[in-house]
XYZ file of C-alpha atoms in Angstrom:
742
model
C 0.000 0.000 0.000
C 1.073 3.556 -0.598
C 1.124 5.908 2.398
C 1.428 9.634 1.878
C 3.240 11.507 4.634
C 2.292 15.143 5.260
C 5.167 17.594 5.459
C 6.182 18.903 8.803
C 4.905 22.436 9.742
C 5.970 24.961 12.419
C 2.739 24.296 14.206
C 3.670 20.703 14.653
C 6.946 21.744 16.198
C 5.182 24.087 18.646
C 3.265 21.226 20.201
C 6.366 19.478 21.472
C 6.958 19.494 25.240
C 8.028 22.742 26.940
C 11.074 21.198 28.516
C 12.782 21.051 25.127
C 14.126 24.291 23.574
C 11.842 25.217 20.701
C 14.334 27.316 18.810
C 16.892 24.543 18.523
C 17.361 23.928 14.922
C 17.094 20.500 13.431
C 20.712 20.628 12.380
C 21.851 21.077 16.007
C 19.630 18.275 17.114
C 21.382 16.022 14.681
C 24.969 17.092 15.489
C 25.549 14.470 18.086
C 22.888 11.878 17.590
C 25.196 9.087 18.444
C 26.146 10.512 21.870
C 22.533 11.103 22.867
C 21.479 7.718 21.707
C 24.297 6.163 23.649
C 23.508 8.211 26.762
C 19.882 7.383 26.687
C 20.582 3.761 26.034
C 22.965 3.643 28.987
C 20.750 5.534 31.295
C 17.716 3.610 30.272
C 15.396 6.346 31.599
C 11.871 5.241 31.241
C 10.540 8.707 30.881
C 12.313 9.528 27.583
C 9.922 10.575 24.886
C 9.232 8.061 22.139
C 10.054 10.592 19.413
C 13.537 11.193 20.837
C 14.226 7.502 20.841
C 13.159 7.182 17.240
C 15.241 10.174 16.225
C 18.231 8.784 18.044
C 17.775 5.419 16.333
C 17.515 7.073 12.929
C 20.573 9.209 13.601
C 22.550 6.151 14.662
C 21.493 4.309 11.531
C 22.374 7.265 9.296
C 25.791 7.612 10.959
C 26.453 3.937 10.397
C 25.348 4.195 6.758
C 27.574 7.263 6.291
C 30.549 5.436 7.730
C 29.823 2.501 5.431
C 29.496 4.889 2.492
C 32.934 6.321 3.266
C 34.302 2.810 3.335
C 32.392 2.058 0.143
C 34.393 4.713 -1.661
C 37.336 2.403 -1.337
C 35.356 -0.741 -2.043
C 33.063 0.716 -4.701
C 33.194 -2.325 -6.730
C 31.614 -4.279 -3.863
C 28.673 -1.792 -3.382
C 27.847 -1.487 -7.082
C 25.190 -3.801 -8.395
C 26.374 -6.557 -10.622
C 25.463 -6.937 -14.256
C 24.980 -3.176 -14.636
C 21.535 -3.155 -12.966
C 20.959 -0.218 -10.506
C 19.004 -0.824 -7.424
C 18.583 -4.561 -7.865
C 18.506 -6.178 -4.478
C 20.166 -9.417 -3.634
C 16.951 -11.327 -3.229
C 15.539 -10.071 -6.506
C 12.807 -7.902 -4.833
C 11.836 -4.628 -6.480
C 10.606 -1.611 -4.542
C 7.301 -0.464 -5.848
C 6.928 2.892 -4.036
C 9.116 5.452 -2.318
C 8.419 7.932 0.449
C 7.618 11.448 -0.621
C 10.123 14.174 0.083
C 9.679 16.283 3.134
C 10.512 19.531 1.331
C 7.472 21.661 0.683
C 8.635 22.707 -2.732
C 9.383 19.139 -3.857
C 6.701 17.336 -5.779
C 5.113 14.281 -4.314
C 6.236 10.936 -5.594
C 2.675 9.789 -5.834
C 1.919 12.710 -8.175
C 4.581 11.726 -10.720
C 3.169 10.682 -14.068
C 3.591 7.120 -15.259
C 6.200 6.709 -17.962
C 5.151 5.606 -21.385
C 6.514 2.120 -22.066
C 7.576 3.132 -25.573
C 9.508 6.248 -24.375
C 13.305 5.958 -24.082
C 14.695 5.180 -20.686
C 16.815 7.911 -19.059
C 19.936 7.143 -17.159
C 19.212 6.961 -13.403
C 20.533 9.740 -11.168
C 23.231 8.762 -8.746
C 22.019 9.092 -5.146
C 23.605 11.994 -3.256
C 25.248 11.404 0.103
C 23.063 12.137 3.130
C 23.381 15.312 5.184
C 24.242 13.368 8.299
C 27.085 11.527 6.554
C 28.384 14.809 5.135
C 28.232 16.521 8.514
C 30.072 13.714 10.237
C 32.817 13.365 7.669
C 33.162 16.847 6.184
C 31.536 19.340 8.591
C 28.422 21.522 8.658
C 29.497 23.616 5.715
C 29.530 20.736 3.299
C 26.258 19.364 4.573
C 24.673 22.782 4.544
C 25.730 23.524 1.020
C 24.212 20.269 -0.137
C 21.056 20.973 1.820
C 20.753 24.535 0.495
C 21.081 23.511 -3.099
C 18.901 20.466 -2.900
C 15.415 21.960 -3.109
C 16.079 23.654 -6.393
C 17.642 20.530 -7.820
C 14.752 18.436 -6.707
C 12.305 20.874 -8.198
C 14.171 20.776 -11.488
C 14.152 16.986 -11.397
C 10.413 16.995 -10.699
C 9.740 19.349 -13.587
C 11.841 17.165 -15.888
C 9.957 14.103 -14.816
C 6.635 15.843 -15.506
C 7.795 16.934 -18.919
C 8.913 13.396 -19.826
C 7.034 10.674 -17.992
C 9.013 7.670 -16.823
C 7.812 4.114 -16.313
C 8.904 4.133 -12.709
C 9.693 7.038 -10.310
C 13.262 7.898 -9.549
C 14.218 6.831 -6.078
C 14.446 9.566 -3.426
C 17.730 10.754 -2.151
C 17.185 8.891 1.107
C 16.822 9.920 4.675
C 19.831 12.163 4.508
C 18.219 14.362 1.856
C 15.017 14.622 3.797
C 16.855 15.682 6.906
C 18.845 18.259 5.013
C 15.748 19.786 3.406
C 13.923 20.262 6.708
C 13.872 23.794 8.228
C 16.915 24.575 10.266
C 14.973 26.572 12.886
C 12.867 24.579 15.297
C 12.485 23.617 18.853
C 12.815 20.329 20.559
C 9.163 20.507 21.389
C 8.314 20.662 17.772
C 10.606 17.759 17.111
C 8.904 15.735 19.833
C 5.502 16.574 18.432
C 6.570 15.550 15.013
C 8.061 12.359 16.377
C 4.872 11.647 18.283
C 2.791 11.923 15.174
C 5.070 9.938 12.860
C 8.758 9.249 12.507
C 10.795 11.194 10.067
C 11.719 8.119 7.989
C 9.520 5.041 7.701
C 10.074 1.872 5.740
C 8.755 2.301 2.267
C 6.059 -0.084 1.188
C 7.292 -2.358 -1.594
C 5.763 -4.697 -4.065
C 7.512 -7.961 -4.110
C 7.678 -10.135 -7.205
C 6.006 -13.415 -6.515
C 8.271 -16.256 -7.499
C 6.501 -19.441 -8.535
C 7.305 -22.408 -6.387
C 10.202 -24.353 -7.747
C 9.058 -27.585 -9.355
C 11.069 -30.686 -8.741
C 13.470 -31.257 -11.589
C 12.569 -34.160 -13.851
C 15.954 -34.499 -15.449
C 19.277 -33.647 -13.954
C 21.375 -30.984 -15.679
C 23.320 -32.559 -18.505
C 26.147 -31.430 -20.715
C 25.435 -32.171 -24.386
C 27.969 -32.810 -27.112
C 27.102 -30.394 -29.867
C 27.990 -30.969 -33.497
C 30.090 -28.135 -34.969
C 28.293 -26.219 -37.691
C 31.218 -26.447 -40.080
C 31.590 -30.178 -39.699
C 31.715 -32.063 -42.984
C 29.519 -35.131 -42.570
C 31.121 -36.812 -45.552
C 34.611 -36.575 -44.120
C 36.505 -39.708 -43.330
C 38.529 -40.641 -40.302
C 41.746 -39.397 -41.865
C 40.870 -35.684 -42.038
C 42.267 -33.284 -39.513
C 39.854 -33.048 -36.587
C 38.788 -29.732 -35.033
C 38.715 -29.414 -31.262
C 35.364 -28.282 -29.917
C 35.572 -27.413 -26.173
C 32.758 -28.491 -23.922
C 30.536 -25.837 -22.314
C 31.825 -25.076 -18.795
C 29.759 -26.252 -15.897
C 27.506 -23.640 -14.247
C 28.475 -22.767 -10.673
C 26.209 -24.210 -8.056
C 25.321 -20.759 -6.646
C 23.897 -19.732 -10.041
C 21.765 -22.798 -10.577
C 18.078 -22.517 -9.760
C 16.833 -25.313 -7.503
C 15.326 -28.062 -9.645
C 15.922 -26.148 -12.857
C 17.622 -27.596 -15.914
C 20.796 -26.131 -17.306
C 18.871 -25.052 -20.365
C 16.828 -22.570 -18.287
C 19.909 -20.384 -17.797
C 21.927 -19.409 -14.734
C 20.350 -17.753 -11.707
C 20.984 -13.983 -11.508
C 23.822 -13.144 -9.186
C 22.675 -11.034 -6.243
C 23.854 -7.416 -6.259
C 25.924 -5.950 -3.489
C 23.808 -4.195 -0.885
C 24.438 -1.844 1.961
C 24.966 -3.142 5.403
C 21.758 -4.147 7.161
C 19.962 -1.595 9.280
C 19.928 -1.699 13.036
C 17.578 -4.225 14.472
C 14.477 -3.056 16.260
C 11.181 -1.509 15.492
C 12.765 1.836 14.653
C 15.137 0.434 12.050
C 15.138 2.537 8.911
C 14.692 1.005 5.431
C 17.561 0.397 3.085
C 18.502 3.033 0.572
C 15.964 3.032 -2.217
C 17.266 1.712 -5.522
C 16.079 1.499 -9.072
C 13.476 -1.147 -9.656
C 15.004 -4.315 -11.069
C 13.422 -6.045 -14.017
C 13.395 -9.768 -13.385
C 15.014 -11.808 -16.140
C 12.604 -14.009 -18.037
C 12.852 -17.572 -16.991
C 11.893 -20.747 -18.795
C 8.526 -22.168 -17.761
C 8.895 -24.704 -15.039
C 8.426 -28.278 -16.139
C 5.168 -29.810 -15.083
C 5.358 -32.287 -12.238
C 5.615 -35.862 -13.418
C 6.200 -34.883 -17.035
C 9.582 -35.902 -18.387
C 11.665 -33.461 -20.334
C 11.271 -33.934 -24.073
C 14.172 -33.572 -26.413
C 13.317 -31.924 -29.715
C 16.799 -32.062 -31.162
C 17.249 -34.537 -33.994
C 19.803 -37.317 -33.437
C 23.221 -36.265 -34.608
C 25.070 -38.290 -37.264
C 28.030 -40.304 -36.033
C 31.244 -38.328 -35.779
C 34.557 -39.486 -37.221
C 36.572 -41.486 -34.698
C 39.160 -38.761 -34.050
C 36.534 -36.039 -33.531
C 34.525 -38.250 -31.202
C 37.639 -39.112 -29.218
C 38.536 -35.412 -28.970
C 35.099 -34.563 -27.580
C 35.042 -37.461 -25.157
C 38.459 -36.717 -23.751
C 38.036 -32.932 -24.141
C 41.659 -32.801 -25.282
C 42.394 -30.664 -28.326
C 44.370 -32.428 -31.082
C 47.763 -31.063 -32.009
C 47.866 -28.535 -34.825
C 47.814 -30.254 -38.239
C 50.866 -30.347 -40.437
C 52.302 -32.523 -43.165
C 54.449 -34.552 -40.787
C 51.625 -35.285 -38.341
C 49.211 -36.153 -41.154
C 51.717 -38.529 -42.725
C 52.504 -40.128 -39.379
C 48.819 -40.579 -38.589
C 48.190 -42.229 -41.939
C 51.133 -44.533 -41.395
C 49.790 -45.527 -37.995
C 46.338 -46.204 -39.435
C 47.311 -48.067 -42.584
C 50.346 -49.992 -41.369
C 48.348 -52.452 -39.178
C 45.831 -52.965 -41.967
C 48.535 -53.683 -44.523
C 50.291 -56.050 -42.127
C 47.025 -57.876 -41.465
C 46.371 -58.248 -45.176
C 49.887 -59.543 -45.734
C 49.475 -62.127 -42.970
C 46.141 -63.307 -44.383
C 47.622 -63.438 -47.878
C 50.594 -65.485 -46.660
C 48.341 -67.964 -44.848
C 46.130 -68.383 -47.915
C 49.153 -68.907 -50.132
C 50.549 -71.560 -47.803
C 47.349 -73.587 -47.511
C 46.522 -73.481 -51.208
C 47.037 -76.845 -52.932
C 50.101 -77.103 -55.089
C 49.617 -77.395 -58.846
C 50.088 -80.846 -60.338
C 53.600 -81.364 -61.769
C 53.878 -81.998 -65.505
C 56.452 -83.536 -67.822
C 57.595 -81.271 -70.611
C 59.860 -82.113 -73.527
C 63.063 -80.149 -73.803
C 64.725 -82.134 -76.608
C 63.974 -81.518 -80.257
C 60.363 -82.552 -80.820
C 61.094 -84.081 -84.243
C 63.817 -86.082 -85.926
C 64.430 -86.348 -89.660
C 66.148 -89.431 -91.129
C 69.160 -88.902 -93.307
C 69.379 -89.880 -97.011
C 67.166 -87.332 -98.712
C 63.634 -87.857 -100.016
C 62.284 -91.379 -100.590
C 61.911 -92.456 -104.233
C 59.190 -95.171 -104.642
C 58.537 -97.085 -107.970
C 54.894 -96.089 -108.333
C 52.868 -97.594 -111.259
C 51.654 -95.393 -114.066
C 48.048 -96.616 -113.942
C 45.523 -97.024 -111.174
C 46.046 -95.805 -107.599
C 47.605 -97.116 -104.433
C 49.298 -96.416 -101.076
C 52.035 -97.875 -98.826
C 52.378 -97.614 -95.025
C 54.720 -98.944 -92.344
C 52.537 -100.038 -89.453
C 53.131 -97.876 -86.372
C 55.467 -95.459 -88.199
C 53.518 -93.750 -90.948
C 52.776 -93.567 -94.649
C 55.564 -94.081 -97.169
C 53.496 -92.349 -99.844
C 50.559 -92.683 -102.241
C 49.944 -92.431 -105.960
C 46.880 -92.066 -108.208
C 43.606 -90.200 -107.754
C 42.766 -91.523 -104.271
C 39.071 -91.716 -105.133
C 36.449 -94.442 -104.454
C 36.580 -97.229 -107.044
C 35.341 -100.855 -107.355
C 37.542 -103.286 -105.439
C 36.121 -106.652 -106.636
C 37.090 -109.601 -104.365
C 39.125 -107.398 -102.049
C 35.672 -106.912 -100.454
C 36.032 -110.355 -98.844
C 38.604 -108.816 -96.417
C 35.748 -106.905 -94.716
C 33.595 -110.085 -94.695
C 36.349 -111.998 -92.857
C 36.845 -109.079 -90.405
C 33.160 -109.004 -89.400
C 33.058 -112.817 -88.916
C 36.193 -112.854 -86.738
C 35.069 -109.822 -84.788
C 31.721 -111.424 -83.941
C 33.039 -114.995 -83.738
C 36.718 -114.742 -82.779
C 39.081 -117.739 -82.974
C 42.142 -118.050 -80.723
C 45.137 -120.366 -81.071
C 44.190 -123.742 -82.535
C 40.444 -123.203 -82.334
C 38.452 -124.181 -85.409
C 35.177 -122.588 -84.489
C 31.617 -123.902 -84.817
C 30.528 -126.236 -87.667
C 28.443 -124.689 -90.370
C 26.181 -126.769 -92.697
C 26.247 -126.029 -96.404
C 22.767 -125.009 -97.484
C 21.112 -125.589 -100.825
C 21.761 -122.085 -102.118
C 25.500 -122.336 -101.475
C 25.598 -125.727 -103.242
C 23.757 -124.365 -106.272
C 26.056 -121.275 -106.547
C 29.114 -123.577 -106.514
C 28.387 -124.482 -110.148
C 28.387 -120.831 -111.438
C 30.800 -120.353 -114.352
C 31.048 -116.530 -114.238
C 32.516 -116.179 -110.757
C 35.006 -117.854 -108.479
C 33.409 -120.474 -106.195
C 34.189 -123.475 -103.969
C 32.874 -126.964 -104.872
C 30.823 -127.582 -101.766
C 27.750 -129.758 -101.540
C 24.531 -129.404 -99.710
C 24.558 -130.957 -96.256
C 28.307 -130.910 -95.817
C 29.642 -129.437 -92.567
C 32.689 -127.265 -92.340
C 34.193 -125.389 -89.404
C 34.379 -121.642 -89.254
C 38.111 -121.731 -89.889
C 37.718 -123.965 -92.956
C 35.097 -121.718 -94.478
C 37.392 -118.683 -93.852
C 40.157 -120.515 -95.747
C 37.775 -121.168 -98.694
C 36.768 -117.480 -98.529
C 40.317 -116.001 -98.706
C 42.437 -118.465 -100.685
C 40.296 -119.467 -103.728
C 38.053 -116.341 -103.140
C 34.768 -118.361 -103.201
C 31.767 -116.075 -103.617
C 29.249 -118.785 -102.606
C 31.076 -119.273 -99.270
C 30.993 -115.458 -98.627
C 27.207 -115.421 -98.984
C 26.900 -118.565 -96.826
C 28.880 -116.946 -93.969
C 26.740 -113.787 -94.269
C 23.505 -115.773 -93.875
C 24.983 -117.767 -90.994
C 26.139 -114.667 -89.097
C 23.314 -112.163 -89.711
C 20.424 -114.301 -91.021
C 20.418 -112.619 -94.417
C 22.880 -111.200 -96.853
C 21.438 -107.674 -96.597
C 21.642 -107.691 -92.831
C 25.257 -108.734 -93.067
C 25.963 -105.959 -95.574
C 24.603 -103.500 -93.067
C 27.037 -104.831 -90.517
C 29.868 -104.428 -93.010
C 29.067 -100.749 -93.538
C 28.777 -100.196 -89.803
C 32.214 -101.739 -89.272
C 33.677 -99.523 -92.010
C 32.309 -96.488 -90.252
C 33.839 -97.594 -86.952
C 37.263 -97.967 -88.618
C 37.096 -94.484 -90.141
C 36.604 -95.686 -93.727
C 34.630 -92.642 -94.735
C 34.956 -93.177 -98.516
C 33.934 -96.851 -98.607
C 30.499 -98.401 -99.327
C 29.631 -102.120 -99.359
C 26.624 -103.555 -101.256
C 27.375 -107.299 -101.169
C 29.593 -109.657 -99.104
C 31.603 -110.988 -102.084
C 32.430 -107.847 -104.124
C 30.899 -109.166 -107.305
C 28.862 -106.002 -107.688
C 30.771 -102.986 -108.970
C 28.717 -100.788 -106.605
C 31.022 -101.814 -103.774
C 33.724 -99.120 -103.769
C 36.590 -97.903 -101.596
C 39.897 -96.012 -101.651
C 43.532 -97.088 -101.020
C 43.734 -95.256 -97.688
C 40.465 -96.826 -96.415
C 41.697 -100.297 -97.351
C 44.942 -99.781 -95.441
C 42.861 -98.937 -92.346
C 40.977 -102.194 -92.757
C 44.218 -104.124 -93.331
C 45.724 -102.865 -90.041
C 42.588 -103.952 -88.170
C 42.174 -107.419 -89.607
C 45.882 -108.288 -89.415
C 45.605 -108.167 -85.627
C 43.916 -111.620 -85.684
C 46.427 -114.449 -85.604
C 44.133 -116.878 -87.462
C 43.646 -114.380 -90.259
C 47.402 -113.790 -90.707
C 47.865 -117.536 -90.813
C 45.234 -118.030 -93.498
C 46.324 -115.234 -95.865
C 49.928 -116.400 -95.710
C 49.042 -119.888 -97.103
C 50.024 -120.324 -100.806
C 47.646 -123.328 -101.107
C 45.393 -125.639 -99.054
C 43.392 -128.886 -99.037
C 39.898 -129.371 -97.569
C 38.011 -132.558 -96.875
C 35.135 -133.056 -99.275
C 36.800 -131.073 -102.036
C 39.029 -132.852 -104.444
C 42.505 -131.610 -105.230
C 44.754 -128.839 -103.824
C 43.422 -125.332 -103.727
C 45.946 -122.694 -104.883
C 46.152 -119.076 -103.672
C 45.617 -116.489 -106.393
C 48.338 -114.287 -104.810
C 51.381 -115.954 -106.379
C 53.909 -113.552 -104.801
C 53.406 -115.188 -101.430
C 56.457 -117.236 -102.173
C 58.588 -114.105 -102.283
C 60.604 -113.350 -99.140
C 58.648 -111.353 -96.599
C 55.342 -111.280 -98.508
C 52.278 -112.417 -96.487
C 48.952 -111.641 -98.135
C 46.390 -110.275 -98.132
C 43.765 -110.535 -100.915
C 43.552 -110.262 -104.651
C 40.572 -109.026 -106.663
C 39.793 -108.514 -110.307
C 36.827 -107.615 -112.427
C 36.201 -105.756 -115.607
C 35.100 -102.540 -113.839
C 37.713 -102.826 -111.102
C 40.689 -104.066 -113.109
C 43.512 -105.774 -111.223
C 43.714 -105.217 -107.413
C 45.954 -106.541 -104.665
C 45.868 -105.726 -100.932
C 49.183 -106.983 -99.613
C 51.274 -107.281 -96.448
C 55.056 -107.658 -96.212
C 57.552 -107.852 -93.375
C 61.032 -106.437 -92.870
C 63.510 -106.914 -90.061
C 64.763 -103.733 -88.356
C 67.097 -104.021 -85.348
C 66.151 -107.695 -84.987
C 62.401 -107.059 -85.043
C 59.831 -107.638 -87.797
C 58.233 -104.482 -89.130
C 55.003 -104.896 -91.084
C 54.554 -103.002 -94.327
C 51.018 -102.666 -95.736
C 50.088 -101.578 -99.271
C 47.499 -101.789 -102.017
C 47.473 -101.479 -105.787
C 44.063 -100.706 -107.318
C 42.737 -100.337 -110.879
C 45.528 -101.907 -112.887
C 44.136 -101.644 -116.417
C 47.262 -101.679 -118.580
C 46.525 -105.150 -120.039
C 44.115 -106.776 -122.447
C 42.835 -109.715 -120.465
C 41.382 -109.752 -116.968
C 43.890 -112.203 -115.529
C 46.679 -110.096 -117.095
C 45.339 -107.035 -115.304
C 45.422 -108.978 -112.041
C 48.977 -110.115 -112.698
C 50.056 -106.561 -113.501
C 48.701 -105.457 -110.106
C 50.660 -108.277 -108.441
C 53.882 -107.390 -110.227
C 53.584 -103.682 -109.377
C 52.953 -104.597 -105.760
C 56.077 -106.785 -105.630
C 58.244 -103.932 -106.911
C 56.878 -101.575 -104.262
C 57.309 -104.204 -101.528
C 60.957 -104.791 -102.333
C 61.742 -101.049 -102.389
C 60.025 -100.513 -99.036
C 61.813 -103.466 -97.434
C 65.160 -102.038 -98.455
C 64.500 -98.436 -97.389
C 62.890 -99.061 -94.020
C 65.635 -98.647 -91.435
C 66.251 -97.306 -87.918
C 68.166 -94.421 -86.351
C 69.135 -93.528 -82.795
C 66.971 -90.524 -82.021
C 67.659 -90.395 -78.236
C 70.887 -91.470 -76.560
C 71.084 -93.073 -73.146
C 71.224 -90.564 -70.232
C 70.317 -87.770 -72.601
C 68.211 -84.994 -71.053
C 64.939 -85.120 -72.921
C 62.721 -82.995 -70.686
C 61.969 -81.792 -67.155
C 59.362 -81.937 -64.452
C 57.598 -78.586 -64.079
C 56.239 -78.130 -60.542
C 53.926 -75.320 -61.669
C 55.736 -72.654 -59.619
C 58.794 -72.185 -61.804
C 60.789 -75.182 -60.585
C 62.246 -77.508 -63.221
C 63.837 -80.867 -62.512
C 65.498 -82.491 -65.571
C 64.698 -86.048 -66.686
C 66.902 -88.360 -68.775
C 66.272 -91.413 -70.980
C 67.263 -94.668 -69.301
C 68.215 -96.361 -72.605
C 68.881 -95.643 -76.240
C 65.803 -94.963 -78.305
C 65.821 -95.923 -82.008
C 63.083 -94.937 -84.379
C 61.989 -96.888 -87.497
C 61.755 -94.916 -90.704
C 63.183 -94.253 -94.097
C 65.202 -91.514 -95.727
C 63.570 -88.126 -95.430
C 61.043 -89.311 -92.820
C 60.313 -86.868 -89.985
C 59.253 -88.497 -86.756
C 57.865 -86.851 -83.618
C 58.919 -87.488 -80.012
C 56.309 -87.748 -77.285
C 57.112 -87.447 -73.558
C 54.312 -88.726 -71.298
C 53.840 -89.706 -67.662
C 52.528 -93.142 -68.609
C 49.125 -92.453 -67.055
C 50.546 -92.032 -63.525
C 50.378 -88.868 -61.447
C 53.722 -87.195 -60.938
C 54.897 -86.717 -57.331
C 55.811 -83.342 -55.805
C 59.102 -84.758 -54.566
C 61.363 -87.642 -55.496
C 64.889 -89.013 -55.604
C 67.306 -89.019 -58.489
C 66.819 -92.106 -60.686
C 63.088 -92.436 -60.034
C 61.241 -93.281 -63.270
C 58.590 -90.659 -63.896
C 57.520 -91.298 -67.515
C 58.379 -92.536 -71.018
C 59.538 -91.049 -74.277
C 58.212 -92.661 -77.464
C 58.281 -92.393 -81.243
C 55.619 -93.709 -83.603
C 52.318 -95.433 -82.796
C 50.691 -98.832 -82.862
C 52.863 -101.840 -83.708
C 55.744 -99.636 -84.858
C 55.868 -97.592 -81.684
C 59.193 -97.522 -79.824
C 59.652 -96.081 -76.334
C 62.162 -95.705 -73.502
C 61.670 -94.877 -69.764
C 62.787 -91.508 -68.394
C 64.000 -90.872 -64.850
C 64.865 -87.912 -62.611
C 68.388 -86.658 -63.067
C 68.383 -84.865 -59.673
C 66.151 -84.877 -56.633
C 62.691 -83.460 -57.110
C 62.049 -80.947 -54.297
C 58.679 -79.559 -53.283
C 58.342 -75.780 -53.843
C 59.566 -73.679 -50.925
C 57.895 -70.942 -48.892
C 59.081 -68.158 -51.184
C 57.594 -69.806 -54.267
C 54.317 -70.565 -52.512
C 54.070 -67.000 -51.268
C 54.784 -65.330 -54.607
C 52.593 -67.489 -56.830
C 49.816 -65.639 -58.602
C 48.037 -68.122 -60.848
């Protein structure tokens, strides 16, 4: 509440008791307030007027405040309010009203206009020292001068305030100013009367700001790690980190009870004057400018947890996160530190990769060793090119079995082969009904058709009769030596059930042997639609000569058979020549003279078979002359081949012919364990083949261990020699395993 005090008048002073001198000025009454107060306090007279006691108490309080003000000149920093706010008390209370001045010419505080909120705020006037403090420290002259000049100043201030309204009234100068502005002339009686009515200075009524009760804190104050604004989220762990210091903790005296750190620190209380003397007559503290309370965050509702509206931060690079957690700034970046940091980061990774790579290389399976030829892959026989006596008519070919072809002549086209067809008939019978050693085979009965065909005058036949029984071997002899057509048809019916079915088997066998240019239409060759080529017939000759019983039959110049009168002669009359052993003759008007032959030659103590054929001999008038011409041409070729086929040492004993490749760059040489001679003729080029013999090569071995063979040729003419390690075969070492790529 506001209380307006009426100014003191001379009439009020006249009513004071008569024992007090009325003319005593107020200044004299205040010269020694401390002594009177002390005397009265010591005497403790009960009859002392109440006004004197109040005045003495006020004077004592003013003297104390003046002494503190003098001390405050030295410690001004302590008395000044903090944060630049004038008049802000330590407990945050704001005075709402001030006592009106006792000077009659001064305007009342209650009459001051309210300041417009939008008007600019004037700087507050510094409070002047009280008259009592001035009198005590500097004398009556200083206090009087301040008292004499004060009314005019206050009037000017009041007029200024009326001209420009302020939001809040300027605080009064304090009790000292009021005392100085009072009239100097007066009596003690008037002072007592004035004291009886009301004290000179009373505590000013204040409005206190109501502080809401502090709510219990839901969350304790926390210190958050904040992401720097200039942080590059795409940076990697290698970039130079930037130290971001943590926000310092708030002192405990600035924290509001139960308030979060986010609400801001509590305002620091301003320095105040020393407290007034205790008792009912204690005077109020010096009025100060009203303090504007700082806005505070709304208190959190009870039971409601604090909600975080900040989005989750992306993960920081490891070095930045470590810097924030440890709150230790990284050293300043430079080229040396950056290089050293990269070395420290990448060196363990590289070492780990190298260790993993080494382990993988060691446990990987080793590649399989392989034999590779280091000697010359081919060998050419000396003596120049081979010159063979080829006929001028027909076509033919010669081959050394297992070595290769000695040459061909003629067109090498399919042509009728006449009775040479019976070679395929014998091959199919022996393939499906083989004979071994002295076996004769099953007995076959001569049917009526075979007996009737025996009397044909236009073809070669055997004089067999119906119902006779002959063994398989005997019928094969009648097939190949006299070239009986009726026996060929009989064997076809016995084997396949019909002649056509047997012909189908003949063509199938030709296909299996690779005779791509041959076609069979009958088992005897009487039809000129049965055709073949010299090369195809040599393929058939190599296959059928593998049967011992067949070689025995075709090498017979003549024979005798029970049931047939006389000796049967072989049409191939060169069988009596040295080394000639077959195979089959054939002649017809379309085919001319034909001879498929076989001859042997001895090379290095071993028989070497030479196969050849002469087809289409037509340089004669009669059919039997054409056949004889084919036989004579064949004999000339046979004799030349027997003379030219020879041998040569292609590989010497202990000669290095190759090496074992371990797959990782290691090579262990291998040598031939014996001399290797190849069969050939002048100008022939043979190829060497180094193989492991179908056995897996070891990763290690001793010198002398056989690890493969070296060979020349193929089939019956193939020659070979074992090869062995020249030195120890050692498994690849750690360095080779580690550095292998493939």
